Structure formats: C-alpha cells, structure tokens
Amino acid sequence: METIVDQPKTGVSFDDFVAARSTALWRSAYLLTGDRHKAEDLLQAALVKTWRRWERLDDRSSETAEAYVRRALVTTYTDWWRRRWRGEVPTADLPDAAGTSDESTRVDVRRDVLTALAALPRGQRAVLVLRYFDDLTEQRTADTLGVSVGTVKSQASRAIAALRSSPALTDRLPGEPS
C-alpha cells in the first residue's frame, strides 16, 4: 500500500509577510478608521485572524496573503462598526496645528479629506481605499470585498460624487474660488 504524504506548502512565512507588508496594510487600516490607534487595533485583529488560518492557506504567496489580510481588514472594520456604541460624538473642532503655513495647509487638507471620507458609507469608503489608495484593480477590489465588479464601479462613482459635494472639500476643488 502506498502512503500519500502531504507536500509542504510553499510561500513566505507569516513573520516575513508581516515584516514586509505591515506598513502598507496599516495605511489602509488608517484610511478605513481615520484614527491611528484604531488602525493599529484593526490591523492587529486582522493579522491575528490571518495567523490563525495561515497554515491552512493553500497559497502563501505574498500577493495571496495580502489579499487575505485586506479582506480580513474590511470585514473586521465592518463588524466593529456594526457593534459600535454611537453615544460618543467626536468634536469637529480640532486644535490649531503649530508650524509653517505650508505645514498648516497640509494638515488642513488631510483633516478635510479624512472628514469627507468619514462621512461616506463604509462600503463606499472601503472601495475608495482599496481601489485608489491601495491601487487595486476593479476585479481585485471586488474579490477582496466579495462583491461584483459592477458594485465596485457604482460604489466608487457614488463615493466620488459624494466627495465632490462634501462641505469639507467644497473649498478645495480646483477651479472653484476659495
């Protein structure tokens, strides 16, 4: 009788993957949450979920593993939102930033973009982050979110339209008087 031996799975180790991709994944988590500390928590939760299933992944190439973690980021982010207590409302007024006017302008633009992103529904926000910040194709974005390409296109279109009409960004649009 012939014994069938499982072939060892090839690909990067979990430690190597985290060392190589954690900064880029943290940026995505930050854009989803809008908060550094929540982004760290979100990334950690997604990496824990991934680590638990790492040995069961058929293909542990860096690209496949990253897609798995991005999917975990989005689903964890969505789960957190569903469970979130909504009694606390953060203030819209931020303290003035110290520094040069160029630095001040950069901080203002960043705050306005994050405010506009935060106003989007979670699905639209996830599509924008994956599609335009992470530079994924429509197909990869759809695969990551578990939706159709048409949904990605329509969500991106609606999100961009919402950003264009966002009060936080209205003064920042090119060609418009400030």
PDB file of C-alpha atoms in Angstrom:
ATOM      1  CA  MET A   1       0.000   0.000   0.000  1.00  0.00           C
ATOM      2  CA  GLU A   2       1.351   3.399  -0.985  1.00  0.00           C
ATOM      3  CA  THR A   3       1.392   6.179   1.595  1.00  0.00           C
ATOM      4  CA  ILE A   4       0.405   9.630   0.437  1.00  0.00           C
ATOM      5  CA  VAL A   5       2.443  12.332   2.120  1.00  0.00           C
ATOM      6  CA  ASP A   6       1.196  15.907   2.154  1.00  0.00           C
ATOM      7  CA  GLN A   7       3.528  18.211   0.328  1.00  0.00           C
ATOM      8  CA  PRO A   8       4.749  21.145   2.399  1.00  0.00           C
ATOM      9  CA  LYS A   9       3.118  24.401   1.419  1.00  0.00           C
ATOM     10  CA  THR A  10       5.403  26.943  -0.112  1.00  0.00           C
ATOM     11  CA  GLY A  11       5.441  30.688   0.206  1.00  0.00           C
ATOM     12  CA  VAL A  12       6.514  33.314   2.653  1.00  0.00           C
ATOM     13  CA  SER A  13       6.439  32.783   6.388  1.00  0.00           C
ATOM     14  CA  PHE A  14       3.931  34.740   8.433  1.00  0.00           C
ATOM     15  CA  ASP A  15       6.701  36.698  10.178  1.00  0.00           C
ATOM     16  CA  ASP A  16       8.313  37.656   6.859  1.00  0.00           C
ATOM     17  CA  PHE A  17       4.955  38.671   5.426  1.00  0.00           C
ATOM     18  CA  VAL A  18       4.138  40.899   8.409  1.00  0.00           C
ATOM     19  CA  ALA A  19       7.599  42.481   8.335  1.00  0.00           C
ATOM     20  CA  ALA A  20       7.307  43.243   4.619  1.00  0.00           C
ATOM     21  CA  ARG A  21       3.683  44.397   4.344  1.00  0.00           C
ATOM     22  CA  SER A  22       2.549  45.730   7.731  1.00  0.00           C
ATOM     23  CA  THR A  23       3.243  49.401   6.921  1.00  0.00           C
ATOM     24  CA  ALA A  24       1.143  49.334   3.752  1.00  0.00           C
ATOM     25  CA  LEU A  25      -1.616  47.408   5.498  1.00  0.00           C
ATOM     26  CA  TRP A  26      -1.570  49.860   8.416  1.00  0.00           C
ATOM     27  CA  ARG A  27      -2.077  52.746   5.966  1.00  0.00           C
ATOM     28  CA  SER A  28      -5.158  51.027   4.592  1.00  0.00           C
ATOM     29  CA  ALA A  29      -6.455  50.444   8.108  1.00  0.00           C
ATOM     30  CA  TYR A  30      -5.820  54.104   8.928  1.00  0.00           C
ATOM     31  CA  LEU A  31      -7.800  55.262   5.918  1.00  0.00           C
ATOM     32  CA  LEU A  32     -10.646  52.966   6.892  1.00  0.00           C
ATOM     33  CA  THR A  33     -10.759  54.050  10.546  1.00  0.00           C
ATOM     34  CA  GLY A  34      -9.444  57.620  10.371  1.00  0.00           C
ATOM     35  CA  ASP A  35      -7.584  57.105  13.660  1.00  0.00           C
ATOM     36  CA  ARG A  36      -4.010  55.897  14.270  1.00  0.00           C
ATOM     37  CA  HIS A  37      -4.834  53.842  17.336  1.00  0.00           C
ATOM     38  CA  LYS A  38      -7.940  52.262  15.837  1.00  0.00           C
ATOM     39  CA  ALA A  39      -5.895  51.466  12.721  1.00  0.00           C
ATOM     40  CA  GLU A  40      -3.310  49.650  14.834  1.00  0.00           C
ATOM     41  CA  ASP A  41      -6.065  47.712  16.598  1.00  0.00           C
ATOM     42  CA  LEU A  42      -7.773  46.886  13.302  1.00  0.00           C
ATOM     43  CA  LEU A  43      -4.550  45.682  11.682  1.00  0.00           C
ATOM     44  CA  GLN A  44      -3.660  43.625  14.727  1.00  0.00           C
ATOM     45  CA  ALA A  45      -7.096  41.984  14.757  1.00  0.00           C
ATOM     46  CA  ALA A  46      -6.863  41.208  11.023  1.00  0.00           C
ATOM     47  CA  LEU A  47      -3.356  39.777  11.418  1.00  0.00           C
ATOM     48  CA  VAL A  48      -4.482  37.593  14.330  1.00  0.00           C
ATOM     49  CA  LYS A  49      -7.306  36.222  12.181  1.00  0.00           C
ATOM     50  CA  THR A  50      -4.824  35.588   9.383  1.00  0.00           C
ATOM     51  CA  TRP A  51      -2.249  33.973  11.665  1.00  0.00           C
ATOM     52  CA  ARG A  52      -4.852  31.524  12.957  1.00  0.00           C
ATOM     53  CA  ARG A  53      -5.508  30.328   9.401  1.00  0.00           C
ATOM     54  CA  TRP A  54      -2.001  30.745   7.964  1.00  0.00           C
ATOM     55  CA  GLU A  55      -1.179  27.024   7.906  1.00  0.00           C
ATOM     56  CA  ARG A  56      -4.437  26.271   6.093  1.00  0.00           C
ATOM     57  CA  LEU A  57      -3.881  28.750   3.251  1.00  0.00           C
ATOM     58  CA  ASP A  58      -3.296  26.810   0.044  1.00  0.00           C
ATOM     59  CA  ASP A  59      -1.120  29.500  -1.467  1.00  0.00           C
ATOM     60  CA  ARG A  60       1.011  31.592   0.869  1.00  0.00           C
ATOM     61  CA  SER A  61       2.494  33.814  -1.771  1.00  0.00           C
ATOM     62  CA  SER A  62       2.803  37.414  -0.674  1.00  0.00           C
ATOM     63  CA  GLU A  63       0.058  38.539  -3.088  1.00  0.00           C
ATOM     64  CA  THR A  64      -2.454  35.932  -1.931  1.00  0.00           C
ATOM     65  CA  ALA A  65      -1.660  36.512   1.727  1.00  0.00           C
ATOM     66  CA  GLU A  66      -2.063  40.261   1.302  1.00  0.00           C
ATOM     67  CA  ALA A  67      -5.449  39.807  -0.347  1.00  0.00           C
ATOM     68  CA  TYR A  68      -6.494  37.584   2.566  1.00  0.00           C
ATOM     69  CA  VAL A  69      -5.391  40.194   5.135  1.00  0.00           C
ATOM     70  CA  ARG A  70      -7.103  43.030   3.224  1.00  0.00           C
ATOM     71  CA  ARG A  71     -10.317  41.034   3.234  1.00  0.00           C
ATOM     72  CA  ALA A  72      -9.886  40.480   6.994  1.00  0.00           C
ATOM     73  CA  LEU A  73      -9.309  44.238   7.442  1.00  0.00           C
ATOM     74  CA  VAL A  74     -12.515  45.156   5.657  1.00  0.00           C
ATOM     75  CA  THR A  75     -14.676  42.510   7.336  1.00  0.00           C
ATOM     76  CA  THR A  76     -13.281  43.303  10.786  1.00  0.00           C
ATOM     77  CA  TYR A  77     -13.809  47.018  10.177  1.00  0.00           C
ATOM     78  CA  THR A  78     -17.414  46.348   9.151  1.00  0.00           C
ATOM     79  CA  ASP A  79     -18.001  44.113  12.180  1.00  0.00           C
ATOM     80  CA  TRP A  80     -16.640  46.792  14.517  1.00  0.00           C
ATOM     81  CA  TRP A  81     -18.976  49.363  13.002  1.00  0.00           C
ATOM     82  CA  ARG A  82     -21.987  47.128  13.499  1.00  0.00           C
ATOM     83  CA  ARG A  83     -21.127  46.656  17.175  1.00  0.00           C
ATOM     84  CA  ARG A  84     -20.001  50.215  17.861  1.00  0.00           C
ATOM     85  CA  TRP A  85     -21.690  52.289  20.547  1.00  0.00           C
ATOM     86  CA  ARG A  86     -22.825  55.510  18.930  1.00  0.00           C
ATOM     87  CA  GLY A  87     -23.359  57.613  22.057  1.00  0.00           C
ATOM     88  CA  GLU A  88     -19.972  59.335  21.838  1.00  0.00           C
ATOM     89  CA  VAL A  89     -19.622  62.009  19.177  1.00  0.00           C
ATOM     90  CA  PRO A  90     -16.149  63.384  18.421  1.00  0.00           C
ATOM     91  CA  THR A  91     -15.774  67.119  18.092  1.00  0.00           C
ATOM     92  CA  ALA A  92     -15.417  68.692  14.678  1.00  0.00           C
ATOM     93  CA  ASP A  93     -13.155  71.458  16.003  1.00  0.00           C
ATOM     94  CA  LEU A  94      -9.513  70.437  16.075  1.00  0.00           C
ATOM     95  CA  PRO A  95      -6.830  72.461  17.847  1.00  0.00           C
ATOM     96  CA  ASP A  96      -4.680  74.684  15.661  1.00  0.00           C
ATOM     97  CA  ALA A  97      -1.559  72.983  14.350  1.00  0.00           C
ATOM     98  CA  ALA A  98       1.758  74.671  15.071  1.00  0.00           C
ATOM     99  CA  GLY A  99       4.232  75.165  12.238  1.00  0.00           C
ATOM    100  CA  THR A 100       4.635  76.931   8.966  1.00  0.00           C
ATOM    101  CA  SER A 101       1.716  77.871   6.771  1.00  0.00           C
ATOM    102  CA  ASP A 102       2.674  75.094   4.311  1.00  0.00           C
ATOM    103  CA  GLU A 103       2.552  72.549   7.111  1.00  0.00           C
ATOM    104  CA  SER A 104      -0.685  74.075   8.350  1.00  0.00           C
ATOM    105  CA  THR A 105      -2.207  73.823   4.879  1.00  0.00           C
ATOM    106  CA  ARG A 106      -1.111  70.203   4.555  1.00  0.00           C
ATOM    107  CA  VAL A 107      -2.668  69.369   7.918  1.00  0.00           C
ATOM    108  CA  ASP A 108      -5.883  71.182   6.957  1.00  0.00           C
ATOM    109  CA  VAL A 109      -6.153  69.305   3.660  1.00  0.00           C
ATOM    110  CA  ARG A 110      -5.506  65.987   5.385  1.00  0.00           C
ATOM    111  CA  ARG A 111      -8.153  66.721   8.029  1.00  0.00           C
ATOM    112  CA  ASP A 112     -10.684  67.759   5.376  1.00  0.00           C
ATOM    113  CA  VAL A 113     -10.086  64.629   3.301  1.00  0.00           C
ATOM    114  CA  LEU A 114     -10.393  62.376   6.362  1.00  0.00           C
ATOM    115  CA  THR A 115     -13.577  64.200   7.400  1.00  0.00           C
ATOM    116  CA  ALA A 116     -15.057  63.709   3.937  1.00  0.00           C
ATOM    117  CA  LEU A 117     -14.039  60.020   3.902  1.00  0.00           C
ATOM    118  CA  ALA A 118     -15.546  59.504   7.351  1.00  0.00           C
ATOM    119  CA  ALA A 119     -18.886  60.815   6.087  1.00  0.00           C
ATOM    120  CA  LEU A 120     -19.086  58.112   3.399  1.00  0.00           C
ATOM    121  CA  PRO A 121     -20.903  54.831   3.988  1.00  0.00           C
ATOM    122  CA  ARG A 122     -18.482  52.061   4.948  1.00  0.00           C
ATOM    123  CA  GLY A 123     -18.818  50.164   1.668  1.00  0.00           C
ATOM    124  CA  GLN A 124     -18.014  53.245  -0.415  1.00  0.00           C
ATOM    125  CA  ARG A 125     -15.125  54.125   1.857  1.00  0.00           C
ATOM    126  CA  ALA A 126     -13.701  50.607   1.598  1.00  0.00           C
ATOM    127  CA  VAL A 127     -13.974  50.713  -2.209  1.00  0.00           C
ATOM    128  CA  LEU A 128     -12.122  54.059  -2.384  1.00  0.00           C
ATOM    129  CA  VAL A 129      -9.349  52.889  -0.061  1.00  0.00           C
ATOM    130  CA  LEU A 130      -8.799  49.607  -1.886  1.00  0.00           C
ATOM    131  CA  ARG A 131      -9.291  50.976  -5.391  1.00  0.00           C
ATOM    132  CA  TYR A 132      -7.464  54.301  -5.279  1.00  0.00           C
ATOM    133  CA  PHE A 133      -5.157  54.252  -2.266  1.00  0.00           C
ATOM    134  CA  ASP A 134      -4.088  50.608  -2.453  1.00  0.00           C
ATOM    135  CA  ASP A 135      -4.267  50.826  -6.272  1.00  0.00           C
ATOM    136  CA  LEU A 136      -6.106  47.533  -6.697  1.00  0.00           C
ATOM    137  CA  THR A 137      -7.868  46.799  -9.954  1.00  0.00           C
ATOM    138  CA  GLU A 138     -11.651  46.759 -10.037  1.00  0.00           C
ATOM    139  CA  GLN A 139     -11.568  42.960 -10.170  1.00  0.00           C
ATOM    140  CA  ARG A 140      -9.193  42.618  -7.189  1.00  0.00           C
ATOM    141  CA  THR A 141     -11.227  45.153  -5.219  1.00  0.00           C
ATOM    142  CA  ALA A 142     -14.388  43.181  -5.988  1.00  0.00           C
ATOM    143  CA  ASP A 143     -12.711  39.919  -4.987  1.00  0.00           C
ATOM    144  CA  THR A 144     -11.419  41.446  -1.749  1.00  0.00           C
ATOM    145  CA  LEU A 145     -14.844  42.780  -0.807  1.00  0.00           C
ATOM    146  CA  GLY A 146     -16.761  39.768  -2.088  1.00  0.00           C
ATOM    147  CA  VAL A 147     -18.900  41.829  -4.459  1.00  0.00           C
ATOM    148  CA  SER A 148     -19.254  42.176  -8.221  1.00  0.00           C
ATOM    149  CA  VAL A 149     -17.152  44.495 -10.381  1.00  0.00           C
ATOM    150  CA  GLY A 150     -20.324  46.451 -11.152  1.00  0.00           C
ATOM    151  CA  THR A 151     -20.829  47.067  -7.440  1.00  0.00           C
ATOM    152  CA  VAL A 152     -17.270  48.345  -7.141  1.00  0.00           C
ATOM    153  CA  LYS A 153     -17.849  50.707 -10.068  1.00  0.00           C
ATOM    154  CA  SER A 154     -21.147  52.037  -8.756  1.00  0.00           C
ATOM    155  CA  GLN A 155     -19.863  52.404  -5.175  1.00  0.00           C
ATOM    156  CA  ALA A 156     -16.763  54.250  -6.414  1.00  0.00           C
ATOM    157  CA  SER A 157     -18.863  56.534  -8.602  1.00  0.00           C
ATOM    158  CA  ARG A 158     -21.245  57.363  -5.760  1.00  0.00           C
ATOM    159  CA  ALA A 159     -18.383  57.894  -3.319  1.00  0.00           C
ATOM    160  CA  ILE A 160     -16.550  60.273  -5.659  1.00  0.00           C
ATOM    161  CA  ALA A 161     -19.767  62.211  -6.277  1.00  0.00           C
ATOM    162  CA  ALA A 162     -20.289  62.455  -2.514  1.00  0.00           C
ATOM    163  CA  LEU A 163     -16.722  63.670  -2.019  1.00  0.00           C
ATOM    164  CA  ARG A 164     -17.185  66.313  -4.698  1.00  0.00           C
ATOM    165  CA  SER A 165     -20.247  67.659  -2.920  1.00  0.00           C
ATOM    166  CA  SER A 166     -18.791  67.268   0.578  1.00  0.00           C
ATOM    167  CA  PRO A 167     -18.803  70.516   2.579  1.00  0.00           C
ATOM    168  CA  ALA A 168     -15.364  69.576   3.918  1.00  0.00           C
ATOM    169  CA  LEU A 169     -13.886  69.562   0.396  1.00  0.00           C
ATOM    170  CA  THR A 170     -16.015  72.127  -1.455  1.00  0.00           C
ATOM    171  CA  ASP A 171     -13.429  74.895  -0.937  1.00  0.00           C
ATOM    172  CA  ARG A 172     -10.610  72.596  -2.083  1.00  0.00           C
ATOM    173  CA  LEU A 173     -11.909  71.699  -5.544  1.00  0.00           C
ATOM    174  CA  PRO A 174      -9.755  73.005  -8.387  1.00  0.00           C
ATOM    175  CA  GLY A 175     -11.212  75.828 -10.416  1.00  0.00           C
ATOM    176  CA  GLU A 176     -13.515  76.943  -7.619  1.00  0.00           C
ATOM    177  CA  PRO A 177     -12.943  80.271  -5.911  1.00  0.00           C
ATOM    178  CA  SER A 178     -11.731  79.852  -2.294  1.00  0.00           C
TER     179      SER A 178
END
